[in-house]
Amino acid sequence: MRRTTVRIDDELLADAKAFAAKHGRSLNSVVEDALRQMLHQKKTADERREVVLPVYGEEGARPLIDVSPAGLKEFLEQEDIERFAGGGQ
């Protein structure tokens, strides 16, 4: 085991110390576990194969609905209105 010096944001260090105290652990073990988890997630993400989704239609064609948050909200609201007003049976 080696010793090293690292620079850590004061607020992050305070949060890590509080977490360690709350869980009855040393700061060292909390930092080691966090680093292991981050490295494992990165390794796992790098091992995943790329997913290619099929695309249909002409290149550059617009979607049939507005997929912005506001557009999706409007679409879902209209769908609810039609369903509950008896128009979507």
PDB file of N, CA and C in Angstrom:
ATOM      1  N   MET A   1       0.850  -1.169   0.000  1.00  0.00           N
ATOM      2  CA  MET A   1       0.000   0.000   0.000  1.00  0.00           C
ATOM      3  C   MET A   1       0.895   1.231   0.000  1.00  0.00           C
ATOM      4  N   ARG A   2       0.527   2.223  -0.833  1.00  0.00           N
ATOM      5  CA  ARG A   2       1.320   3.443  -0.941  1.00  0.00           C
ATOM      6  C   ARG A   2       0.519   4.624  -0.443  1.00  0.00           C
ATOM      7  N   ARG A   3       1.218   5.638  -0.045  1.00  0.00           N
ATOM      8  CA  ARG A   3       0.601   6.889   0.353  1.00  0.00           C
ATOM      9  C   ARG A   3       0.782   7.885  -0.771  1.00  0.00           C
ATOM     10  N   THR A   4      -0.202   8.737  -0.931  1.00  0.00           N
ATOM     11  CA  THR A   4      -0.112   9.774  -1.951  1.00  0.00           C
ATOM     12  C   THR A   4      -0.891  10.994  -1.471  1.00  0.00           C
ATOM     13  N   THR A   5      -0.685  12.082  -2.140  1.00  0.00           N
ATOM     14  CA  THR A   5      -1.407  13.308  -1.812  1.00  0.00           C
ATOM     15  C   THR A   5      -2.286  13.672  -2.995  1.00  0.00           C
ATOM     16  N   VAL A   6      -3.544  13.981  -2.711  1.00  0.00           N
ATOM     17  CA  VAL A   6      -4.458  14.411  -3.764  1.00  0.00           C
ATOM     18  C   VAL A   6      -5.132  15.704  -3.328  1.00  0.00           C
ATOM     19  N   ARG A   7      -5.559  16.474  -4.305  1.00  0.00           N
ATOM     20  CA  ARG A   7      -6.307  17.700  -4.009  1.00  0.00           C
ATOM     21  C   ARG A   7      -7.784  17.391  -4.210  1.00  0.00           C
ATOM     22  N   ILE A   8      -8.583  17.694  -3.193  1.00  0.00           N
ATOM     23  CA  ILE A   8     -10.016  17.429  -3.238  1.00  0.00           C
ATOM     24  C   ILE A   8     -10.755  18.701  -2.830  1.00  0.00           C
ATOM     25  N   ASP A   9     -11.805  18.995  -3.559  1.00  0.00           N
ATOM     26  CA  ASP A   9     -12.663  20.127  -3.240  1.00  0.00           C
ATOM     27  C   ASP A   9     -13.102  20.030  -1.774  1.00  0.00           C
ATOM     28  N   ASP A  10     -13.093  21.140  -1.056  1.00  0.00           N
ATOM     29  CA  ASP A  10     -13.434  21.145   0.373  1.00  0.00           C
ATOM     30  C   ASP A  10     -14.824  20.579   0.654  1.00  0.00           C
ATOM     31  N   GLU A  11     -15.804  20.952  -0.164  1.00  0.00           N
ATOM     32  CA  GLU A  11     -17.164  20.461   0.045  1.00  0.00           C
ATOM     33  C   GLU A  11     -17.255  18.955  -0.202  1.00  0.00           C
ATOM     34  N   LEU A  12     -16.565  18.477  -1.240  1.00  0.00           N
ATOM     35  CA  LEU A  12     -16.555  17.048  -1.531  1.00  0.00           C
ATOM     36  C   LEU A  12     -15.883  16.274  -0.401  1.00  0.00           C
ATOM     37  N   LEU A  13     -14.795  16.810   0.117  1.00  0.00           N
ATOM     38  CA  LEU A  13     -14.094  16.158   1.230  1.00  0.00           C
ATOM     39  C   LEU A  13     -14.984  16.100   2.466  1.00  0.00           C
ATOM     40  N   ALA A  14     -15.687  17.192   2.745  1.00  0.00           N
ATOM     41  CA  ALA A  14     -16.588  17.213   3.909  1.00  0.00           C
ATOM     42  C   ALA A  14     -17.694  16.174   3.736  1.00  0.00           C
ATOM     43  N   ASP A  15     -18.245  16.072   2.519  1.00  0.00           N
ATOM     44  CA  ASP A  15     -19.288  15.069   2.255  1.00  0.00           C
ATOM     45  C   ASP A  15     -18.749  13.657   2.423  1.00  0.00           C
ATOM     46  N   ALA A  16     -17.532  13.421   1.944  1.00  0.00           N
ATOM     47  CA  ALA A  16     -16.928  12.089   2.056  1.00  0.00           C
ATOM     48  C   ALA A  16     -16.667  11.741   3.518  1.00  0.00           C
ATOM     49  N   LYS A  17     -16.187  12.706   4.291  1.00  0.00           N
ATOM     50  CA  LYS A  17     -15.940  12.466   5.720  1.00  0.00           C
ATOM     51  C   LYS A  17     -17.250  12.178   6.449  1.00  0.00           C
ATOM     52  N   ALA A  18     -18.288  12.925   6.119  1.00  0.00           N
ATOM     53  CA  ALA A  18     -19.591  12.701   6.758  1.00  0.00           C
ATOM     54  C   ALA A  18     -20.138  11.320   6.399  1.00  0.00           C
ATOM     55  N   PHE A  19     -19.985  10.932   5.131  1.00  0.00           N
ATOM     56  CA  PHE A  19     -20.427   9.613   4.696  1.00  0.00           C
ATOM     57  C   PHE A  19     -19.679   8.521   5.458  1.00  0.00           C
ATOM     58  N   ALA A  20     -18.356   8.690   5.566  1.00  0.00           N
ATOM     59  CA  ALA A  20     -17.530   7.701   6.270  1.00  0.00           C
ATOM     60  C   ALA A  20     -17.964   7.589   7.732  1.00  0.00           C
ATOM     61  N   ALA A  21     -18.172   8.714   8.386  1.00  0.00           N
ATOM     62  CA  ALA A  21     -18.572   8.706   9.794  1.00  0.00           C
ATOM     63  C   ALA A  21     -19.945   8.059   9.968  1.00  0.00           C
ATOM     64  N   LYS A  22     -20.871   8.398   9.092  1.00  0.00           N
ATOM     65  CA  LYS A  22     -22.233   7.865   9.176  1.00  0.00           C
ATOM     66  C   LYS A  22     -22.249   6.348   9.033  1.00  0.00           C
ATOM     67  N   HIS A  23     -21.335   5.821   8.215  1.00  0.00           N
ATOM     68  CA  HIS A  23     -21.311   4.382   7.946  1.00  0.00           C
ATOM     69  C   HIS A  23     -20.221   3.646   8.719  1.00  0.00           C
ATOM     70  N   GLY A  24     -19.570   4.341   9.666  1.00  0.00           N
ATOM     71  CA  GLY A  24     -18.552   3.702  10.505  1.00  0.00           C
ATOM     72  C   GLY A  24     -17.349   3.223   9.718  1.00  0.00           C
ATOM     73  N   ARG A  25     -16.960   3.993   8.728  1.00  0.00           N
ATOM     74  CA  ARG A  25     -15.840   3.611   7.863  1.00  0.00           C
ATOM     75  C   ARG A  25     -14.766   4.687   7.910  1.00  0.00           C
ATOM     76  N   SER A  26     -13.602   4.328   7.439  1.00  0.00           N
ATOM     77  CA  SER A  26     -12.538   5.321   7.338  1.00  0.00           C
ATOM     78  C   SER A  26     -12.700   6.097   6.034  1.00  0.00           C
ATOM     79  N   LEU A  27     -12.181   7.311   6.019  1.00  0.00           N
ATOM     80  CA  LEU A  27     -12.202   8.110   4.796  1.00  0.00           C
ATOM     81  C   LEU A  27     -11.453   7.373   3.693  1.00  0.00           C
ATOM     82  N   ASN A  28     -10.350   6.740   4.044  1.00  0.00           N
ATOM     83  CA  ASN A  28      -9.554   5.999   3.069  1.00  0.00           C
ATOM     84  C   ASN A  28     -10.385   4.923   2.376  1.00  0.00           C
ATOM     85  N   SER A  29     -11.171   4.157   3.147  1.00  0.00           N
ATOM     86  CA  SER A  29     -11.956   3.082   2.537  1.00  0.00           C
ATOM     87  C   SER A  29     -13.056   3.642   1.630  1.00  0.00           C
ATOM     88  N   VAL A  30     -13.637   4.780   2.018  1.00  0.00           N
ATOM     89  CA  VAL A  30     -14.675   5.401   1.192  1.00  0.00           C
ATOM     90  C   VAL A  30     -14.080   5.870  -0.130  1.00  0.00           C
ATOM     91  N   VAL A  31     -12.918   6.515  -0.075  1.00  0.00           N
ATOM     92  CA  VAL A  31     -12.268   7.010  -1.294  1.00  0.00           C
ATOM     93  C   VAL A  31     -11.855   5.839  -2.181  1.00  0.00           C
ATOM     94  N   GLU A  32     -11.297   4.784  -1.598  1.00  0.00           N
ATOM     95  CA  GLU A  32     -10.905   3.612  -2.383  1.00  0.00           C
ATOM     96  C   GLU A  32     -12.113   2.981  -3.072  1.00  0.00           C
ATOM     97  N   ASP A  33     -13.219   2.809  -2.333  1.00  0.00           N
ATOM     98  CA  ASP A  33     -14.413   2.207  -2.923  1.00  0.00           C
ATOM     99  C   ASP A  33     -14.970   3.066  -4.048  1.00  0.00           C
ATOM    100  N   ALA A  34     -15.001   4.380  -3.837  1.00  0.00           N
ATOM    101  CA  ALA A  34     -15.517   5.275  -4.877  1.00  0.00           C
ATOM    102  C   ALA A  34     -14.663   5.185  -6.134  1.00  0.00           C
ATOM    103  N   LEU A  35     -13.357   5.144  -5.971  1.00  0.00           N
ATOM    104  CA  LEU A  35     -12.452   5.049  -7.114  1.00  0.00           C
ATOM    105  C   LEU A  35     -12.614   3.708  -7.821  1.00  0.00           C
ATOM    106  N   ARG A  36     -12.742   2.640  -7.051  1.00  0.00           N
ATOM    107  CA  ARG A  36     -12.956   1.313  -7.660  1.00  0.00           C
ATOM    108  C   ARG A  36     -14.254   1.285  -8.466  1.00  0.00           C
ATOM    109  N   GLN A  37     -15.324   1.842  -7.892  1.00  0.00           N
ATOM    110  CA  GLN A  37     -16.610   1.860  -8.595  1.00  0.00           C
ATOM    111  C   GLN A  37     -16.514   2.656  -9.891  1.00  0.00           C
ATOM    112  N   MET A  38     -15.863   3.812  -9.840  1.00  0.00           N
ATOM    113  CA  MET A  38     -15.740   4.634 -11.041  1.00  0.00           C
ATOM    114  C   MET A  38     -14.948   3.896 -12.114  1.00  0.00           C
ATOM    115  N   LEU A  39     -13.862   3.258 -11.743  1.00  0.00           N
ATOM    116  CA  LEU A  39     -13.042   2.534 -12.711  1.00  0.00           C
ATOM    117  C   LEU A  39     -13.785   1.325 -13.262  1.00  0.00           C
ATOM    118  N   HIS A  40     -14.555   0.651 -12.423  1.00  0.00           N
ATOM    119  CA  HIS A  40     -15.323  -0.511 -12.878  1.00  0.00           C
ATOM    120  C   HIS A  40     -16.413  -0.083 -13.859  1.00  0.00           C
ATOM    121  N   GLN A  41     -17.113   1.024 -13.553  1.00  0.00           N
ATOM    122  CA  GLN A  41     -18.156   1.510 -14.455  1.00  0.00           C
ATOM    123  C   GLN A  41     -17.568   1.888 -15.802  1.00  0.00           C
ATOM    124  N   LYS A  42     -16.432   2.540 -15.801  1.00  0.00           N
ATOM    125  CA  LYS A  42     -15.776   2.942 -17.052  1.00  0.00           C
ATOM    126  C   LYS A  42     -15.404   1.691 -17.844  1.00  0.00           C
ATOM    127  N   LYS A  43     -14.832   0.702 -17.163  1.00  0.00           N
ATOM    128  CA  LYS A  43     -14.426  -0.528 -17.836  1.00  0.00           C
ATOM    129  C   LYS A  43     -15.646  -1.243 -18.414  1.00  0.00           C
ATOM    130  N   THR A  44     -16.710  -1.317 -17.634  1.00  0.00           N
ATOM    131  CA  THR A  44     -17.928  -1.971 -18.088  1.00  0.00           C
ATOM    132  C   THR A  44     -18.515  -1.239 -19.293  1.00  0.00           C
ATOM    133  N   ALA A  45     -18.527   0.092 -19.243  1.00  0.00           N
ATOM    134  CA  ALA A  45     -19.063   0.881 -20.363  1.00  0.00           C
ATOM    135  C   ALA A  45     -18.219   0.677 -21.615  1.00  0.00           C
ATOM    136  N   ASP A  46     -16.897   0.598 -21.456  1.00  0.00           N
ATOM    137  CA  ASP A  46     -16.017   0.393 -22.609  1.00  0.00           C
ATOM    138  C   ASP A  46     -16.205  -0.983 -23.238  1.00  0.00           C
ATOM    139  N   GLU A  47     -16.636  -1.979 -22.436  1.00  0.00           N
ATOM    140  CA  GLU A  47     -16.800  -3.341 -22.940  1.00  0.00           C
ATOM    141  C   GLU A  47     -18.132  -3.541 -23.663  1.00  0.00           C
ATOM    142  N   ARG A  48     -19.076  -2.627 -23.466  1.00  0.00           N
ATOM    143  CA  ARG A  48     -20.377  -2.772 -24.119  1.00  0.00           C
ATOM    144  C   ARG A  48     -20.237  -2.574 -25.608  1.00  0.00           C
ATOM    145  N   ARG A  49     -20.986  -3.373 -26.347  1.00  0.00           N
ATOM    146  CA  ARG A  49     -20.948  -3.204 -27.790  1.00  0.00           C
ATOM    147  C   ARG A  49     -21.855  -2.037 -28.176  1.00  0.00           C
ATOM    148  N   GLU A  50     -21.522  -1.407 -29.248  1.00  0.00           N
ATOM    149  CA  GLU A  50     -22.301  -0.276 -29.716  1.00  0.00           C
ATOM    150  C   GLU A  50     -23.628  -0.760 -30.277  1.00  0.00           C
ATOM    151  N   VAL A  51     -24.683  -0.067 -29.947  1.00  0.00           N
ATOM    152  CA  VAL A  51     -26.007  -0.403 -30.443  1.00  0.00           C
ATOM    153  C   VAL A  51     -26.333   0.539 -31.591  1.00  0.00           C
ATOM    154  N   VAL A  52     -26.664  -0.043 -32.715  1.00  0.00           N
ATOM    155  CA  VAL A  52     -27.046   0.751 -33.872  1.00  0.00           C
ATOM    156  C   VAL A  52     -28.541   0.575 -34.068  1.00  0.00           C
ATOM    157  N   LEU A  53     -29.274   1.672 -33.970  1.00  0.00           N
ATOM    158  CA  LEU A  53     -30.720   1.609 -34.124  1.00  0.00           C
ATOM    159  C   LEU A  53     -31.097   1.783 -35.589  1.00  0.00           C
ATOM    160  N   PRO A  54     -32.073   1.011 -36.039  1.00  0.00           N
ATOM    161  CA  PRO A  54     -32.488   1.150 -37.443  1.00  0.00           C
ATOM    162  C   PRO A  54     -33.189   2.492 -37.658  1.00  0.00           C
ATOM    163  N   VAL A  55     -32.954   3.057 -38.804  1.00  0.00           N
ATOM    164  CA  VAL A  55     -33.583   4.328 -39.167  1.00  0.00           C
ATOM    165  C   VAL A  55     -34.304   4.113 -40.483  1.00  0.00           C
ATOM    166  N   TYR A  56     -35.558   4.551 -40.515  1.00  0.00           N
ATOM    167  CA  TYR A  56     -36.355   4.377 -41.716  1.00  0.00           C
ATOM    168  C   TYR A  56     -36.701   5.737 -42.306  1.00  0.00           C
ATOM    169  N   GLY A  57     -36.985   5.739 -43.558  1.00  0.00           N
ATOM    170  CA  GLY A  57     -37.384   6.977 -44.213  1.00  0.00           C
ATOM    171  C   GLY A  57     -36.196   7.654 -44.868  1.00  0.00           C
ATOM    172  N   GLU A  58     -36.478   8.798 -45.412  1.00  0.00           N
ATOM    173  CA  GLU A  58     -35.443   9.547 -46.111  1.00  0.00           C
ATOM    174  C   GLU A  58     -34.530  10.259 -45.118  1.00  0.00           C
ATOM    175  N   GLU A  59     -33.283  10.344 -45.484  1.00  0.00           N
ATOM    176  CA  GLU A  59     -32.325  11.038 -44.639  1.00  0.00           C
ATOM    177  C   GLU A  59     -32.732  12.500 -44.513  1.00  0.00           C
ATOM    178  N   GLY A  60     -32.734  13.011 -43.293  1.00  0.00           N
ATOM    179  CA  GLY A  60     -33.090  14.394 -43.056  1.00  0.00           C
ATOM    180  C   GLY A  60     -34.574  14.628 -42.899  1.00  0.00           C
ATOM    181  N   ALA A  61     -35.383  13.570 -43.033  1.00  0.00           N
ATOM    182  CA  ALA A  61     -36.835  13.728 -42.895  1.00  0.00           C
ATOM    183  C   ALA A  61     -37.171  14.050 -41.442  1.00  0.00           C
ATOM    184  N   ARG A  62     -38.214  14.829 -41.250  1.00  0.00           N
ATOM    185  CA  ARG A  62     -38.633  15.204 -39.906  1.00  0.00           C
ATOM    186  C   ARG A  62     -39.480  14.092 -39.297  1.00  0.00           C
ATOM    187  N   PRO A  63     -39.415  13.939 -37.954  1.00  0.00           N
ATOM    188  CA  PRO A  63     -40.269  12.935 -37.310  1.00  0.00           C
ATOM    189  C   PRO A  63     -41.741  13.320 -37.451  1.00  0.00           C
ATOM    190  N   LEU A  64     -42.613  12.337 -37.262  1.00  0.00           N
ATOM    191  CA  LEU A  64     -44.039  12.566 -37.419  1.00  0.00           C
ATOM    192  C   LEU A  64     -44.619  13.436 -36.303  1.00  0.00           C
ATOM    193  N   ILE A  65     -43.944  13.470 -35.151  1.00  0.00           N
ATOM    194  CA  ILE A  65     -44.384  14.336 -34.060  1.00  0.00           C
ATOM    195  C   ILE A  65     -43.201  15.169 -33.597  1.00  0.00           C
ATOM    196  N   ASP A  66     -43.510  16.258 -32.931  1.00  0.00           N
ATOM    197  CA  ASP A  66     -42.485  17.119 -32.343  1.00  0.00           C
ATOM    198  C   ASP A  66     -41.947  16.407 -31.109  1.00  0.00           C
ATOM    199  N   VAL A  67     -40.663  16.028 -31.116  1.00  0.00           N
ATOM    200  CA  VAL A  67     -40.097  15.256 -30.014  1.00  0.00           C
ATOM    201  C   VAL A  67     -39.426  16.128 -28.957  1.00  0.00           C
ATOM    202  N   SER A  68     -39.646  17.429 -29.034  1.00  0.00           N
ATOM    203  CA  SER A  68     -39.149  18.307 -27.975  1.00  0.00           C
ATOM    204  C   SER A  68     -39.988  18.048 -26.721  1.00  0.00           C
ATOM    205  N   PRO A  69     -39.492  18.413 -25.535  1.00  0.00           N
ATOM    206  CA  PRO A  69     -40.297  18.211 -24.323  1.00  0.00           C
ATOM    207  C   PRO A  69     -41.690  18.839 -24.428  1.00  0.00           C
ATOM    208  N   ALA A  70     -41.774  20.049 -24.957  1.00  0.00           N
ATOM    209  CA  ALA A  70     -43.069  20.712 -25.095  1.00  0.00           C
ATOM    210  C   ALA A  70     -43.949  19.972 -26.107  1.00  0.00           C
ATOM    211  N   GLY A  71     -43.362  19.511 -27.200  1.00  0.00           N
ATOM    212  CA  GLY A  71     -44.107  18.782 -28.214  1.00  0.00           C
ATOM    213  C   GLY A  71     -44.629  17.457 -27.699  1.00  0.00           C
ATOM    214  N   LEU A  72     -43.798  16.732 -26.942  1.00  0.00           N
ATOM    215  CA  LEU A  72     -44.236  15.456 -26.371  1.00  0.00           C
ATOM    216  C   LEU A  72     -45.345  15.666 -25.353  1.00  0.00           C
ATOM    217  N   LYS A  73     -45.223  16.731 -24.546  1.00  0.00           N
ATOM    218  CA  LYS A  73     -46.266  17.035 -23.566  1.00  0.00           C
ATOM    219  C   LYS A  73     -47.589  17.297 -24.279  1.00  0.00           C
ATOM    220  N   GLU A  74     -47.537  18.097 -25.324  1.00  0.00           N
ATOM    221  CA  GLU A  74     -48.750  18.414 -26.080  1.00  0.00           C
ATOM    222  C   GLU A  74     -49.347  17.151 -26.702  1.00  0.00           C
ATOM    223  N   PHE A  75     -48.496  16.298 -27.264  1.00  0.00           N
ATOM    224  CA  PHE A  75     -48.965  15.055 -27.883  1.00  0.00           C
ATOM    225  C   PHE A  75     -49.652  14.161 -26.850  1.00  0.00           C
ATOM    226  N   LEU A  76     -49.019  13.994 -25.673  1.00  0.00           N
ATOM    227  CA  LEU A  76     -49.590  13.131 -24.641  1.00  0.00           C
ATOM    228  C   LEU A  76     -50.883  13.707 -24.080  1.00  0.00           C
ATOM    229  N   GLU A  77     -50.938  15.021 -23.926  1.00  0.00           N
ATOM    230  CA  GLU A  77     -52.171  15.643 -23.453  1.00  0.00           C
ATOM    231  C   GLU A  77     -53.306  15.414 -24.460  1.00  0.00           C
ATOM    232  N   GLN A  78     -53.011  15.590 -25.741  1.00  0.00           N
ATOM    233  CA  GLN A  78     -54.025  15.384 -26.773  1.00  0.00           C
ATOM    234  C   GLN A  78     -54.469  13.923 -26.798  1.00  0.00           C
ATOM    235  N   GLU A  79     -53.517  13.017 -26.618  1.00  0.00           N
ATOM    236  CA  GLU A  79     -53.849  11.590 -26.584  1.00  0.00           C
ATOM    237  C   GLU A  79     -54.777  11.283 -25.409  1.00  0.00           C
ATOM    238  N   ASP A  80     -54.521  11.881 -24.246  1.00  0.00           N
ATOM    239  CA  ASP A  80     -55.388  11.689 -23.079  1.00  0.00           C
ATOM    240  C   ASP A  80     -56.781  12.243 -23.336  1.00  0.00           C
ATOM    241  N   ILE A  81     -56.844  13.419 -23.930  1.00  0.00           N
ATOM    242  CA  ILE A  81     -58.143  14.039 -24.230  1.00  0.00           C
ATOM    243  C   ILE A  81     -58.952  13.122 -25.135  1.00  0.00           C
ATOM    244  N   GLU A  82     -58.324  12.610 -26.186  1.00  0.00           N
ATOM    245  CA  GLU A  82     -59.024  11.730 -27.118  1.00  0.00           C
ATOM    246  C   GLU A  82     -59.462  10.435 -26.434  1.00  0.00           C
ATOM    247  N   ARG A  83     -58.601   9.880 -25.606  1.00  0.00           N
ATOM    248  CA  ARG A  83     -58.924   8.613 -24.946  1.00  0.00           C
ATOM    249  C   ARG A  83     -60.063   8.775 -23.960  1.00  0.00           C
ATOM    250  N   PHE A  84     -60.006   9.814 -23.113  1.00  0.00           N
ATOM    251  CA  PHE A  84     -60.995   9.959 -22.073  1.00  0.00           C
ATOM    252  C   PHE A  84     -62.270  10.652 -22.526  1.00  0.00           C
ATOM    253  N   ALA A  85     -62.231  11.280 -23.689  1.00  0.00           N
ATOM    254  CA  ALA A  85     -63.440  11.895 -24.237  1.00  0.00           C
ATOM    255  C   ALA A  85     -64.193  10.898 -25.117  1.00  0.00           C
ATOM    256  N   GLY A  86     -63.653   9.709 -25.253  1.00  0.00           N
ATOM    257  CA  GLY A  86     -64.322   8.677 -26.028  1.00  0.00           C
ATOM    258  C   GLY A  86     -63.920   8.652 -27.473  1.00  0.00           C
ATOM    259  N   GLY A  87     -62.976   9.501 -27.864  1.00  0.00           N
ATOM    260  CA  GLY A  87     -62.581   9.551 -29.268  1.00  0.00           C
ATOM    261  C   GLY A  87     -61.526   8.540 -29.654  1.00  0.00           C
ATOM    262  N   GLY A  88     -60.882   7.897 -28.665  1.00  0.00           N
ATOM    263  CA  GLY A  88     -59.784   6.992 -29.005  1.00  0.00           C
ATOM    264  C   GLY A  88     -60.099   5.545 -28.737  1.00  0.00           C
ATOM    265  N   GLN A  89     -61.364   5.122 -28.920  1.00  0.00           N
ATOM    266  CA  GLN A  89     -61.754   3.751 -28.608  1.00  0.00           C
ATOM    267  C   GLN A  89     -61.461   2.809 -29.682  1.00  0.00           C
TER     268      GLN A  89
END
